[in-house]
mmCIF file of C-alpha atoms in Angstrom:
data_model
loop_
_atom_site.group_PDB
_atom_site.id
_atom_site.type_symbol
_atom_site.label_atom_id
_atom_site.label_comp_id
_atom_site.label_asym_id
_atom_site.label_seq_id
_atom_site.Cartn_x
_atom_site.Cartn_y
_atom_site.Cartn_z
ATOM 1 C CA MET I 970 119.518 96.509 101.129
ATOM 2 C CA SER I 971 119.555 99.699 103.178
ATOM 3 C CA ARG I 972 117.456 100.251 106.287
ATOM 4 C CA ASN I 973 115.211 102.667 104.385
ATOM 5 C CA GLN I 974 114.667 100.169 101.556
ATOM 6 C CA PHE I 975 113.878 97.464 104.091
ATOM 7 C CA SER I 976 111.380 99.727 105.847
ATOM 8 C CA ASP I 977 109.756 100.757 102.542
ATOM 9 C CA GLN I 978 109.397 97.111 101.540
ATOM 10 C CA TRP I 979 107.476 96.310 104.733
ATOM 11 C CA ILE I 980 105.279 99.404 104.401
ATOM 12 C CA ARG I 981 104.347 98.365 100.826
ATOM 13 C CA GLN I 982 103.584 94.865 102.043
ATOM 14 C CA ASN I 983 101.429 96.191 104.887
ATOM 15 C CA HIS I 984 99.378 98.223 102.407
ATOM 16 C CA LEU I 985 98.843 95.120 100.268
ATOM 17 C CA VAL I 986 97.693 93.126 103.307
ATOM 18 C CA ILE I 987 95.302 95.923 104.306
ATOM 19 C CA ASP I 988 93.891 95.825 100.763
ATOM 20 C CA GLY I 989 93.186 92.106 101.185
ATOM 21 C CA TRP I 990 96.141 90.615 99.316
ATOM 22 C CA LYS I 991 97.613 87.300 100.445
ATOM 23 C CA ILE I 992 101.410 87.342 100.352
ATOM 24 C CA LEU I 993 103.864 84.462 100.132
ATOM 25 C CA HIS I 994 107.622 84.911 100.436
ATOM 26 C CA PHE I 995 110.259 82.973 98.516
ATOM 27 C CA SER I 996 113.973 83.590 98.498
ATOM 28 C CA TYR I 997 115.800 83.729 95.196
ATOM 29 C CA ASP I 998 117.789 80.647 96.249
ATOM 30 C CA ASP I 999 114.618 78.649 96.906
ATOM 31 C CA VAL I 1000 113.133 79.559 93.525
ATOM 32 C CA LYS I 1001 116.415 78.754 91.797
ATOM 33 C CA ASP I 1002 117.448 75.630 93.732
ATOM 34 C CA ARG I 1003 114.116 74.192 94.901
ATOM 35 C CA PRO I 1004 111.467 75.201 92.374
ATOM 36 C CA ARG I 1005 109.364 72.094 93.048
ATOM 37 C CA MET I 1006 109.052 73.002 96.724
ATOM 38 C CA CYS I 1007 107.968 76.530 95.763
ATOM 39 C CA GLU I 1008 105.434 75.082 93.331
ATOM 40 C CA GLN I 1009 104.019 72.806 96.049
ATOM 41 C CA ILE I 1010 103.662 75.730 98.443
ATOM 42 C CA LEU I 1011 101.834 77.714 95.768
ATOM 43 C CA GLN I 1012 99.532 74.754 95.094
ATOM 44 C CA GLN I 1013 98.770 74.413 98.808
ATOM 45 C CA PHE I 1014 98.060 78.135 98.986
ATOM 46 C CA MET I 1015 95.774 78.049 95.965
ATOM 47 C CA GLY I 1016 94.022 74.949 97.276
ATOM 48 C CA ARG I 1017 93.342 76.622 100.585
ATOM 49 C CA PHE I 1018 91.931 79.807 99.100
ATOM 50 C CA LEU I 1019 90.616 78.605 95.757
ATOM 51 C CA GLY I 1020 90.087 74.868 96.121
ATOM 52 C CA ARG I 1021 86.866 75.242 98.066
ATOM 53 C CA ASP I 1022 85.823 77.975 95.688
ATOM 54 C CA ALA I 1023 82.458 76.406 94.981
ATOM 55 C CA SER I 1024 81.421 77.761 98.391
ATOM 56 C CA THR I 1025 83.056 81.104 97.666
ATOM 57 C CA TYR I 1026 80.430 81.688 95.003
ATOM 58 C CA VAL I 1027 77.625 81.010 97.433
ATOM 59 C CA LYS I 1028 74.943 83.635 97.118
ATOM 60 C CA LEU I 1029 74.219 84.954 100.587
ATOM 61 C CA ASN I 1030 70.602 85.614 101.496
ATOM 62 C CA TYR I 1031 69.674 88.720 103.457
ATOM 63 C CA VAL I 1032 69.563 86.867 106.796
ATOM 64 C CA GLU I 1033 73.073 85.452 106.283
ATOM 65 C CA LYS I 1034 74.344 88.874 105.248
ATOM 66 C CA GLU I 1035 72.942 90.473 108.379
ATOM 67 C CA VAL I 1036 74.382 87.783 110.659
ATOM 68 C CA ILE I 1037 77.818 88.046 109.000
ATOM 69 C CA ARG I 1038 77.729 91.855 109.150
ATOM 70 C CA PHE I 1039 76.891 91.640 112.854
ATOM 71 C CA ALA I 1040 79.607 89.031 113.516
ATOM 72 C CA LEU I 1041 82.207 91.191 111.751
ATOM 73 C CA ASN I 1042 81.409 94.117 114.033
ATOM 74 C CA ILE I 1043 81.593 92.440 117.442
ATOM 75 C CA ASP I 1044 84.717 91.289 119.238
ATOM 76 C CA ARG I 1045 83.326 88.029 120.529
ATOM 77 C CA ALA I 1046 81.500 84.922 119.428
ATOM 78 C CA ILE I 1047 77.971 85.438 118.134
ATOM 79 C CA LYS I 1048 75.277 83.813 120.271
ATOM 80 C CA PRO I 1049 71.744 82.638 119.494
ATOM 81 C CA ASN I 1050 70.358 85.501 121.624
ATOM 82 C CA ASP I 1051 72.259 87.957 119.404
ATOM 83 C CA VAL I 1052 70.603 86.505 116.305
ATOM 84 C CA SER I 1053 67.185 86.564 117.979
ATOM 85 C CA ALA I 1054 67.580 90.249 118.819
ATOM 86 C CA LEU I 1055 69.138 91.136 115.453
ATOM 87 C CA LEU I 1056 66.450 89.462 113.350
ATOM 88 C CA ASP I 1057 63.579 89.845 115.816
ATOM 89 C CA VAL I 1058 62.917 86.103 115.795
ATOM 90 C CA GLY I 1059 62.498 83.437 118.455
ATOM 91 C CA SER I 1060 65.266 81.271 119.808
ATOM 92 C CA ARG I 1061 64.220 78.257 117.713
ATOM 93 C CA LYS I 1062 64.567 80.261 114.474
ATOM 94 C CA SER I 1063 67.914 81.731 115.576
ATOM 95 C CA TYR I 1064 69.262 78.217 116.200
ATOM 96 C CA GLN I 1065 68.025 77.161 112.755
ATOM 97 C CA VAL I 1066 69.796 80.119 111.132
ATOM 98 C CA LEU I 1067 73.050 79.425 112.967
ATOM 99 C CA LYS I 1068 72.895 75.704 112.152
ATOM 100 C CA ALA I 1069 72.242 76.405 108.453
ATOM 101 C CA MET I 1070 75.123 78.878 108.345
ATOM 102 C CA THR I 1071 77.393 76.336 110.053
ATOM 103 C CA ASP I 1072 76.394 73.704 107.482
ATOM 104 C CA LYS I 1073 77.345 76.172 104.709
ATOM 105 C CA SER I 1074 80.758 76.775 106.380
ATOM 106 C CA LEU I 1075 79.928 80.394 107.121
ATOM 107 C CA LEU I 1076 80.132 79.898 110.881
ATOM 108 C CA LYS I 1077 81.931 77.456 113.159
ATOM 109 C CA PRO I 1078 81.404 76.600 116.826
ATOM 110 C CA ALA I 1079 83.357 78.937 119.112
ATOM 111 C CA GLY I 1080 84.137 76.380 121.803
ATOM 112 C CA SER I 1081 85.460 72.870 121.826
ATOM 113 C CA GLY I 1082 82.077 71.300 122.550
ATOM 114 C CA ARG I 1083 80.012 69.817 119.751
ATOM 115 C CA LYS I 1084 76.907 68.727 121.637
ATOM 116 C CA CYS I 1085 75.838 72.056 123.111
ATOM 117 C CA ILE I 1086 77.094 75.000 121.083
ATOM 118 C CA ARG I 1087 76.671 78.354 122.821
ATOM 119 C CA GLY I 1088 78.586 80.610 120.477
ATOM 120 C CA TYR I 1089 79.799 80.804 116.879
ATOM 121 C CA ASN I 1090 82.710 82.484 115.130
ATOM 122 C CA LEU I 1091 82.962 83.346 111.469
ATOM 123 C CA HIS I 1092 84.476 80.565 109.413
ATOM 124 C CA GLU I 1093 87.674 81.495 107.541
ATOM 125 C CA GLN I 1094 85.762 81.256 104.260
ATOM 126 C CA ALA I 1095 83.040 83.643 105.416
ATOM 127 C CA GLN I 1096 85.238 86.739 104.998
ATOM 128 C CA ALA I 1097 86.117 85.789 101.418
ATOM 129 C CA ILE I 1098 82.494 84.958 100.631
ATOM 130 C CA TRP I 1099 81.382 88.245 102.203
ATOM 131 C CA GLU I 1100 83.902 90.245 100.159
ATOM 132 C CA LYS I 1101 82.968 88.498 96.879
ATOM 133 C CA ASN I 1102 79.260 89.056 97.475
ATOM 134 C CA ASN I 1103 79.669 92.713 98.444
ATOM 135 C CA HIS I 1104 82.015 94.018 95.742
#
């Protein structure tokens, strides 16, 4: 493979990643000599992205959509005060929203603590759920 072909291959792959594709790499030798290993990797991949698919078809309500949209546009963990300001609700309601979204695996605690959670990040599934609900 020439340097230009190598470069073109990576550029094509980058465009696929930007478009939301998930890419796995297998060498010809692995496919030929170790097909079972390749099959197991594919099954793990599909299990990770499709196995919990029941939650991928979750219908987001307008509050969840707004919180996810907000979380996607900030470069830090989302806090209860952010939700209060965003939705114009009190702190009790913002905690209820964040807890419900955590229970639905849309958000996850940002820190290592479990007793007093001060910030939340989007769960890995939230992006996929967001994309499915908005396309």
